[in-house]
Coordinates of C-alpha atoms and ligand atoms in Angstrom, one line a residue:
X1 CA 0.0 0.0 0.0
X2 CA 2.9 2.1 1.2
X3 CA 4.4 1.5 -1.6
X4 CA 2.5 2.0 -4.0
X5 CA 2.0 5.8 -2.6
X6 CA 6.3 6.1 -3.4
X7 CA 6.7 5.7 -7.3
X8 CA 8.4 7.4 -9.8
X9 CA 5.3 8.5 -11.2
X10 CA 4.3 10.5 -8.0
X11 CA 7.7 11.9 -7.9
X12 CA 7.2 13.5 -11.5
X13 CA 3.8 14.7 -10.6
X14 CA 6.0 16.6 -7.6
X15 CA 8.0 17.8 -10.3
X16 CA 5.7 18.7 -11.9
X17 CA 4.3 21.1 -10.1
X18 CA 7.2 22.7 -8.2
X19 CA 7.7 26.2 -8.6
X20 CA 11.2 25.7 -8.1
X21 CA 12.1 23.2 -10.4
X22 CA 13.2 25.0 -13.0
X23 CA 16.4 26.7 -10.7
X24 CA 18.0 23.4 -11.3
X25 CA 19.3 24.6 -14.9
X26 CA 21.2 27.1 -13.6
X27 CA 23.9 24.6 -11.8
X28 CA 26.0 22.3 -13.3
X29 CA 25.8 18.5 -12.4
X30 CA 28.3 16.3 -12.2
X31 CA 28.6 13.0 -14.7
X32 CA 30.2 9.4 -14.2
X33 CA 32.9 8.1 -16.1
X34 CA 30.7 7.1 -18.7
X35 CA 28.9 10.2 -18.6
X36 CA 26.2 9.6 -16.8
X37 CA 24.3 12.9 -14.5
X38 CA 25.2 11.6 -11.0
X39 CA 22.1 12.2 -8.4
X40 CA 24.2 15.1 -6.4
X41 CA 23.1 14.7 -3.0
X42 CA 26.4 15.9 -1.2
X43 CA 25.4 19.5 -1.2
X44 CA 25.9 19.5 2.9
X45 CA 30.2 19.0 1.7
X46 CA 30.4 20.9 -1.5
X47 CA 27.3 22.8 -3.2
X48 CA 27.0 22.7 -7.2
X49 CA 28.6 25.2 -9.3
X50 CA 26.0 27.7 -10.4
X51 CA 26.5 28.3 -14.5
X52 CA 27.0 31.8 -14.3
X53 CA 30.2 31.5 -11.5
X54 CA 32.2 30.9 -14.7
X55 CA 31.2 34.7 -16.2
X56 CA 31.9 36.0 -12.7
X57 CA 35.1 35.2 -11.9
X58 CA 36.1 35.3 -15.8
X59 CA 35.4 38.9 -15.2
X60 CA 37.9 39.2 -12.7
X61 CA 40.6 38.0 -14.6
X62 CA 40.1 40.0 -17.5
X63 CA 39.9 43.1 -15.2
X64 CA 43.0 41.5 -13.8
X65 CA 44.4 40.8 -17.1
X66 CA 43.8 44.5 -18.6
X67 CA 43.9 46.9 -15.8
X68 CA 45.8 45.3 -13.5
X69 CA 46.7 47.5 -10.5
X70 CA 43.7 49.7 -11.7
X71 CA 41.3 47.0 -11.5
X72 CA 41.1 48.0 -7.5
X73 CA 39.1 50.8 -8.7
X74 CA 38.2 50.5 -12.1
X75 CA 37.2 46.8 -12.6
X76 CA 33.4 46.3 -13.5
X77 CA 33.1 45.4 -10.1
X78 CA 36.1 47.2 -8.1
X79 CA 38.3 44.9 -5.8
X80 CA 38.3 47.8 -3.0
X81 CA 34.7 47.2 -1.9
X82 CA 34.0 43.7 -3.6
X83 CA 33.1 42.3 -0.6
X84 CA 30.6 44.8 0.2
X85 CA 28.2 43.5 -2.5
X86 CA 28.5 40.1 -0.2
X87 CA 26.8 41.7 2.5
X88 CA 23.5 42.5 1.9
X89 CA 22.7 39.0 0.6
X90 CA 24.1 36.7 3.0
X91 CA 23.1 39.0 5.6
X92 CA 19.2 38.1 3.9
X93 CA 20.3 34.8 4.8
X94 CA 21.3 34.7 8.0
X95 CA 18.8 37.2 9.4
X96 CA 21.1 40.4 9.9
X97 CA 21.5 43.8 9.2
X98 CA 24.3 43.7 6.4
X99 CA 26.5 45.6 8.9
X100 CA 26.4 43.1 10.7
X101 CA 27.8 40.4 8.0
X102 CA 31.2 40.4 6.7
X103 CA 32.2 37.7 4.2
X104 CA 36.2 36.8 4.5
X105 CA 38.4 34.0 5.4
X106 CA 37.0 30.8 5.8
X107 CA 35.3 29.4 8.5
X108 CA 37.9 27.9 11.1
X109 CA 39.9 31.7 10.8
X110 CA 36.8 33.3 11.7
X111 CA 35.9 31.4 14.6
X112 CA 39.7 31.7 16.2
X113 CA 39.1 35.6 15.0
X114 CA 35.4 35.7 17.1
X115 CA 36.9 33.5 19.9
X116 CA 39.5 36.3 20.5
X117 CA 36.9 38.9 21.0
X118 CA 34.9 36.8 22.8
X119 CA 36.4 34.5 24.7
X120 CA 37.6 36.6 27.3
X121 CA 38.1 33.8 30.6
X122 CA 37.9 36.0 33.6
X123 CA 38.3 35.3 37.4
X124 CA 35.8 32.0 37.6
X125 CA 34.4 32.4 34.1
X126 CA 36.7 30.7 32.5
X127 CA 34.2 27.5 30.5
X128 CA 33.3 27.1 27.4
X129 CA 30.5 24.6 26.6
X130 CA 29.6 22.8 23.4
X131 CA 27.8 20.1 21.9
X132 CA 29.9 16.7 22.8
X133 CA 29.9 15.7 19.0
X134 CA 31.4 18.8 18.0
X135 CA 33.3 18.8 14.5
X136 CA 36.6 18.5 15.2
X137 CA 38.1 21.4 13.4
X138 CA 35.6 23.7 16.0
X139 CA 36.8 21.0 18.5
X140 CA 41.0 22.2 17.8
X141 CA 40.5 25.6 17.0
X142 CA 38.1 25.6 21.1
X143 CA 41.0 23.4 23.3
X144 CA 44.1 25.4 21.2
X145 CA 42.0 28.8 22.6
X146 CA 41.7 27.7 26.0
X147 CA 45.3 26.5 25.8
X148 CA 46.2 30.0 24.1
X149 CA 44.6 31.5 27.5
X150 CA 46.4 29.1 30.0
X151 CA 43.5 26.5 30.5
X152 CA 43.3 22.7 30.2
X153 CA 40.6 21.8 28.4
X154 CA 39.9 18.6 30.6
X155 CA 38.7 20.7 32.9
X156 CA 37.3 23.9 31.4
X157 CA 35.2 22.2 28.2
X158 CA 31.7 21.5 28.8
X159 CA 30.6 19.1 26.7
X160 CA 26.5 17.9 26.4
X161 CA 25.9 15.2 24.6
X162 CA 22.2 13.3 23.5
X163 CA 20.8 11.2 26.3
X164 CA 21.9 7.2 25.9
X165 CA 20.3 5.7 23.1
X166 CA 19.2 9.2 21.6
X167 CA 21.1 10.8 18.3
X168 CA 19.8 14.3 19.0
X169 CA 20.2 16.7 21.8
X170 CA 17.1 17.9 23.6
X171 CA 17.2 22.0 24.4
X172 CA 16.1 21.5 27.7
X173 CA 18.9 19.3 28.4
X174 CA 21.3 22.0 26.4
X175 CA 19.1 24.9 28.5
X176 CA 20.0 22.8 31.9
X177 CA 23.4 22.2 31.1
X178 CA 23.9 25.9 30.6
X179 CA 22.0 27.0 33.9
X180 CA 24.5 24.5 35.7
X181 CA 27.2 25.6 34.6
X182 CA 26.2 29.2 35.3
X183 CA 29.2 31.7 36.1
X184 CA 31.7 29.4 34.7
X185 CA 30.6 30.1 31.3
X186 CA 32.7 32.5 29.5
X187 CA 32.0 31.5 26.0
X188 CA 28.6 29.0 24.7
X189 CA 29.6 27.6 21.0
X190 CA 27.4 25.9 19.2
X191 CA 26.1 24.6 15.4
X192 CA 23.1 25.7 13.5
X193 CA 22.5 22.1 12.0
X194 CA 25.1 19.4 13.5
X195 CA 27.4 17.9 10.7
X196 CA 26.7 14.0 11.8
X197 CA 23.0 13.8 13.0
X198 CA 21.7 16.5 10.3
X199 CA 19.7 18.0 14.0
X200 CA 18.6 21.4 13.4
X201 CA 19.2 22.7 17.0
X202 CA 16.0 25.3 18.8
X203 CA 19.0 28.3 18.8
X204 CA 16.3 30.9 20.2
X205 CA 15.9 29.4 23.9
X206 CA 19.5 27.8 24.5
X207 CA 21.1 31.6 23.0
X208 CA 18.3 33.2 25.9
X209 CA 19.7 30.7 28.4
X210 CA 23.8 31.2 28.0
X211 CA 23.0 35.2 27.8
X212 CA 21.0 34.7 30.9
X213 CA 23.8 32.8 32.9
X214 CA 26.1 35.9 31.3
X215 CA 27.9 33.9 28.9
X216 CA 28.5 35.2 25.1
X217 CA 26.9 33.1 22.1
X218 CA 28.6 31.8 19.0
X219 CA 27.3 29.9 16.0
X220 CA 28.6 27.8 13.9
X221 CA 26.5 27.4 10.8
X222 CA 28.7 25.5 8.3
X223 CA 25.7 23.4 8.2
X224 CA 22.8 25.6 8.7
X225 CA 23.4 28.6 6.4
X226 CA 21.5 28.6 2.8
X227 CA 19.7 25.4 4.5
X228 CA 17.3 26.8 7.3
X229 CA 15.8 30.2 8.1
X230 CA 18.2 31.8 10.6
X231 CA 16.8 35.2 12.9
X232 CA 20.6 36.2 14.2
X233 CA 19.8 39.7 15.0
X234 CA 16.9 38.7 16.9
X235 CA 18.1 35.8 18.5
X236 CA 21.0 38.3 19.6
X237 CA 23.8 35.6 19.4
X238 CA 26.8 37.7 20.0
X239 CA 28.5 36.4 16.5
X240 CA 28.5 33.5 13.9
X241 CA 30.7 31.8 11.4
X242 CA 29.8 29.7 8.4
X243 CA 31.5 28.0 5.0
X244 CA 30.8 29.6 1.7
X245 CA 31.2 26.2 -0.1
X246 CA 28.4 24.1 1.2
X247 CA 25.2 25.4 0.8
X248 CA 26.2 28.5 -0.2
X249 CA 27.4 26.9 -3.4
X250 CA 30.4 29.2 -3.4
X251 CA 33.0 26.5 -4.9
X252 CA 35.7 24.6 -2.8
X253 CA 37.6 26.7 -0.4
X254 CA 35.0 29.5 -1.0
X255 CA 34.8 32.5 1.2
X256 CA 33.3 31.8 4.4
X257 CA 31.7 34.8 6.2
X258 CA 30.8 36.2 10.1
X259 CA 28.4 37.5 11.8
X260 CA 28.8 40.0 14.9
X261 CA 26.0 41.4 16.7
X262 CA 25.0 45.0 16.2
X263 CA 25.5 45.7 20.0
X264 CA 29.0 45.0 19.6
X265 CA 29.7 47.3 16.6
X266 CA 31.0 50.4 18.3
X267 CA 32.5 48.3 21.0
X268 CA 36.1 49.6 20.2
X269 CA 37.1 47.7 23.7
X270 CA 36.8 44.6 22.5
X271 CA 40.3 42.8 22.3
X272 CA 40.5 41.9 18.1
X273 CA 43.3 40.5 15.8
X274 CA 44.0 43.8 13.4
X275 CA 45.1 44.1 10.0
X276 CA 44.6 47.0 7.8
X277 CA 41.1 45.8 6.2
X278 CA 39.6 46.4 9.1
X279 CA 41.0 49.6 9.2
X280 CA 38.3 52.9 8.6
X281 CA 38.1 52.6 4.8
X282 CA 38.3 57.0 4.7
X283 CA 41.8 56.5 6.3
X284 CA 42.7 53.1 5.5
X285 CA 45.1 54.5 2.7
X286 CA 46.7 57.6 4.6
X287 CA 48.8 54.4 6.0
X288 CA 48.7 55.5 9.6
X289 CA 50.5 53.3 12.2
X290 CA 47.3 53.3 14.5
X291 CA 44.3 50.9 13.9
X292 CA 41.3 52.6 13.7
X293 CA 38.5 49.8 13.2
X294 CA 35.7 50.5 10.9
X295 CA 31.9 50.2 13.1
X296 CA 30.6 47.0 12.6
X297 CA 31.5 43.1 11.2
X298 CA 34.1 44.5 8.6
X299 CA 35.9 45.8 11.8
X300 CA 36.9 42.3 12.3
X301 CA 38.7 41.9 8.5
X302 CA 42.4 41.4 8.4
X303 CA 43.2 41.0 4.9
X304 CA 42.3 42.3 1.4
X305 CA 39.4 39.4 0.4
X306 CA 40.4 37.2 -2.5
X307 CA 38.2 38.5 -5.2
X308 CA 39.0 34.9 -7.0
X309 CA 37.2 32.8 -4.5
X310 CA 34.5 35.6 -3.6
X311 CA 32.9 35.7 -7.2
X312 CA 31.4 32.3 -7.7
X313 CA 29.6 33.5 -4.7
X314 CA 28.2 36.7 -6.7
X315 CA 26.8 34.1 -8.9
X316 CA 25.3 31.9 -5.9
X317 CA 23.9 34.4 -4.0
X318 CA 22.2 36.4 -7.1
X319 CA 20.2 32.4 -7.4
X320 CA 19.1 32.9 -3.2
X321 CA 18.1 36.5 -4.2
X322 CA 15.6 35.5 -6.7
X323 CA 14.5 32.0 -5.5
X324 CA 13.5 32.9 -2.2
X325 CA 15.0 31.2 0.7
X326 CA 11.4 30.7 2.7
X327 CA 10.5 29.1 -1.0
X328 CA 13.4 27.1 -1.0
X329 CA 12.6 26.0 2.2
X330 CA 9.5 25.2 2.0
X331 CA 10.5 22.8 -1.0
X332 CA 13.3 21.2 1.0
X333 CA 11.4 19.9 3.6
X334 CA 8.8 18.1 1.4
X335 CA 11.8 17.5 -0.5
X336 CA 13.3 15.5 2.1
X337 CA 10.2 14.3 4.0
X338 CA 9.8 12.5 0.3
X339 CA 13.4 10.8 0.7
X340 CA 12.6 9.6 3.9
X341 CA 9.2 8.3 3.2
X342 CA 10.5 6.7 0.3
X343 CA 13.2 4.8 1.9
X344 CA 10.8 3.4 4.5
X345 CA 8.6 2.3 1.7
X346 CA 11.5 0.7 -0.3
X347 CA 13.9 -0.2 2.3
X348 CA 11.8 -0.8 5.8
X349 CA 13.5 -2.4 8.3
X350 CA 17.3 -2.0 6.2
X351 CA 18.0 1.5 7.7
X352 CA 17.8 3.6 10.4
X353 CA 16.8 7.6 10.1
X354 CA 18.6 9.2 12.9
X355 CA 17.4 12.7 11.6
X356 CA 14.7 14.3 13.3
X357 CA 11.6 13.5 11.1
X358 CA 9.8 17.4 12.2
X359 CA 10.6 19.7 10.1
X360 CA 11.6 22.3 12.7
X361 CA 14.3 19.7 13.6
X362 CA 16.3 19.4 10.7
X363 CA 17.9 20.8 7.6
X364 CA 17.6 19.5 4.2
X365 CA 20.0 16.5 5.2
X366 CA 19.2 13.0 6.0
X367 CA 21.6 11.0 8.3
X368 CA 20.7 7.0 8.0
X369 CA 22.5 4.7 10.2
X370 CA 23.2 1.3 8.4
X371 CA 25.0 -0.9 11.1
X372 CA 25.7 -3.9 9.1
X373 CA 27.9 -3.9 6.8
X374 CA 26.9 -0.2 6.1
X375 CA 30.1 0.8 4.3
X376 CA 29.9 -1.3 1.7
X377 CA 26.5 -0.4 0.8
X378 CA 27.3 3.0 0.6
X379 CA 29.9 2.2 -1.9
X380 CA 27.0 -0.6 -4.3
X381 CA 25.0 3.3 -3.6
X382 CA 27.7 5.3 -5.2
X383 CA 28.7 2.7 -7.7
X384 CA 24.7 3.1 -8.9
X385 CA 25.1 7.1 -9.3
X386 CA 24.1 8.3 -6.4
X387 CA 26.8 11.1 -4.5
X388 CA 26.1 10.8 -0.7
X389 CA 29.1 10.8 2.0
X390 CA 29.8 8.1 4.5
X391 CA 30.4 9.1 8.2
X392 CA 32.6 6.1 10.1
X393 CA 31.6 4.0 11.5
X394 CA 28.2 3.5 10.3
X395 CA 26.7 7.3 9.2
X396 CA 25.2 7.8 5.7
X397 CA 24.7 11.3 4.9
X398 CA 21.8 12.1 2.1
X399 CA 21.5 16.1 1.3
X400 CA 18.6 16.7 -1.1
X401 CA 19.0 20.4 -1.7
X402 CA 16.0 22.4 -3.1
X403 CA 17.7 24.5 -5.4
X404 CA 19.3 21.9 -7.6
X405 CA 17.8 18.3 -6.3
X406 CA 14.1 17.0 -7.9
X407 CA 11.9 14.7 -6.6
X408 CA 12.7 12.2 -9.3
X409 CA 16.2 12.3 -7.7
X410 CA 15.6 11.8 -4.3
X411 CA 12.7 8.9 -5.3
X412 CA 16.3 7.3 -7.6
X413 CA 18.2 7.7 -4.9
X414 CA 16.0 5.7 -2.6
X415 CA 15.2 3.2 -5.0
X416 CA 19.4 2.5 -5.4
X417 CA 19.5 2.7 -1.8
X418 CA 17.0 -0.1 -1.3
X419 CA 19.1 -1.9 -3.6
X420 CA 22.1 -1.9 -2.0
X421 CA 21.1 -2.4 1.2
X422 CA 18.9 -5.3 0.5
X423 CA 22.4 -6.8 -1.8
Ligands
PLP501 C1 32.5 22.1 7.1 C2 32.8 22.6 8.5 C3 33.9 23.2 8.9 C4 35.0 23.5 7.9 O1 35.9 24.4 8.3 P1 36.9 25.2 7.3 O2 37.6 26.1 8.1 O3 35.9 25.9 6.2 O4 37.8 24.2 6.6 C5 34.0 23.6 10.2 N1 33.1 23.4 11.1 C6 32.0 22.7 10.8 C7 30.9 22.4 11.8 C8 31.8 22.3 9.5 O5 30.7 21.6 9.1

């Protein structure tokens, strides 16, 4: 009966009439060795290339290429202030005013940048507390900070973890794990949506309950931004960091990007790494030995961006602008409440969804736990076309991402997936 309810018929008929489905022409999708158009559903590790990236950063290197040192000023787009055109529509994104959104470095830099403002251990609030699956690049940059500061980590990370037998955390555990820890905390860091379980974490309580106990907030949202609809201003973390190659579709290495809070903007006090792009733009050039930061997240720059890696996400961001993302939303969550539906009417019983099945809980990405022999299904998976990522020891990550997956795809994917965990 299930079943029948799952086919590929249905999933054309979804297709069919999704007002989206036409945004998928403007990426490129990857092909086999024979050719093939893979079903792309790694978005959560490395978005598609949007067509028009090509054009944008083809533009830079003819600007490069005939004006050379002139290009600062006189490119189409002038180098000086390309990363001002960044602002506006990530901050869209992320729920900001775009002075409060800077797009440089990539995502690891900008947290150790944030951590030095603030992370400021003091007297007995000297913690900082984080979800106990953390990914491990948060995970170094957090211990070398508290080692930078003179603190073992043994005893000054907090870590909260999901209850035994549980995959996600529950906020009122994260909410009472903050209120215990209290005036220890210095510093709560935590992700939008967590790499491994594909949890979309409650941010607005658990950011209310570490600024009650007197702690600052910070976000990771690697996983979280271009995905779900984030309210940073109103949430009033104090900053956020995030990845401009995953769902931002910014290419590999792409600029990543940070948020600060608009009630730290004039907040000249604050202890920050300096370089000279952080510098007042109106006196940036009268090459003065004092710093004088500019208001706001571009206070926080170092270094002149790399226009190279910033203008595929031009191209990516203009897609956001005019899809919508509270349309592409909305599509991802039937999008993947169709996946998962589908795999329990294929494969029942083969796999386990760890993900949250609300769609309040969860991004676009499905996490499945296959427990026996789990790897090598995921490779009979990738061997039939379809691009997920395996997690050791037994995580299958699925991202079907509105702007470039279909419905046909995910229903494929689920149908090899049967296959190769029923081979
Ligand atoms: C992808 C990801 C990163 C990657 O860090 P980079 O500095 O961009 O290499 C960091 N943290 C999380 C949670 C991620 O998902």
């Amino acid at each position: 009966m299930l079943n029948r309810e799952f086919t590929a018929e249905r999933a054309q008929r979804e297709d069919a009439h999704d007002v989206l489905a036409h945004v998928a022409g403007e990426f490129h999708h990857p092909v086999d060795a024979a050719g093939r158009k893979q079903i792309y559903l790694c978005g959560h590790s490395l978005g598609l290339q949007p067509k028009a990236a090509a054009a944008c950063v083809e533009q830079e290197l003819a600007d490069w290429r005939e004006l050379a040192v002139r290009g600062h000023h006189a490119a189409k787009r002038p180098w000086i202030g390309y990363h001002e055109r960044l602002a506006e529509p990530l901050a869209n994104l992320v729920g900001a005013a775009p002075a409060e959104v800077v797009a440089m470095n990539s995502l690891t830099v900008n947290l150790h940048l944030m951590m030095v403002s603030f992370f400021r251990p003091a007297g007995g609030r000297d913690c900082v507390l984080v979800e106990k699956s953390a990914f491990p690049s948060d995970r170094y940059a957090i211990d070398s900070q508290l080692a930078f500061h003179g603190l073992d980590p043994q005893s000054h990370l907090i870590e909260i973890g999901p209850r035994p037998g549980e995959w996600c955390l529950r906020t009122e555990d994260l909410v009472d794990g903050i209120g215990q820890a209290g005036a220890r905390l210095a510093l709560v860091l935590l992700p939008g949506v967590q790499y491994q379980s594909g949890q979309s974490f409650n941010l607005e309580p658990v950011i209310a309950a570490a600024r009650q106990a007197g702690a600052a907030v910070g976000l990771d949202l690697a996983h979280a931004i271009g995905n779900t609809l984030l309210h940073l201003h109103d949430w009033n973390a104090d900053f956020a960091v995030w990845c401009g190659y995953k769902y931002l579709n910014g290419g590999p290495g792409a600029l990543g990007g940070c948020f600060v809070h608009d009630r730290h903007a004039a907040n000249f006090e604050l202890p920050r790494f300096a370089g000279w792009w952080g510098h007042d733009k109106d006196t940036r050039f009268a090459m003065g030995p004092q710093f004088h930061p500019m208001a706001g997240a571009e206070g926080w720059q170092i270094s002149n961006p790399p226009i190279l890696s910033a203008a595929p996400l031009l191209a990516s961001l203009d897609i956001f602008r005019r899809a919508d993302l509270r349309r592409l939303r909305a599509k991802s969550v039937a999008l993947s409440d169709f996946l998962r539906r589908s795999i329990e009417a294929l494969a029942p019983g083969l796999v386990e969804i760890i993900t949250p099945a609300t769609a309040a809980d969860r991004g676009c990405q499905l996490s499945l736990r296959l427990p026996r022999d789990g790897k090598r299904c995921f490779e009979r998976l990738s061997a039939a076309g379809v691009v997920g990522d395996w997690r050791e020891p037994e995580i299958l990550r699925l991202a079907p991402v509105p702007s470039y997956n279909s419905f046909v795809d995910v229903f494929r994917a689920a149908e090899a997936l049967a296959r190769a965990a029923a081979a």
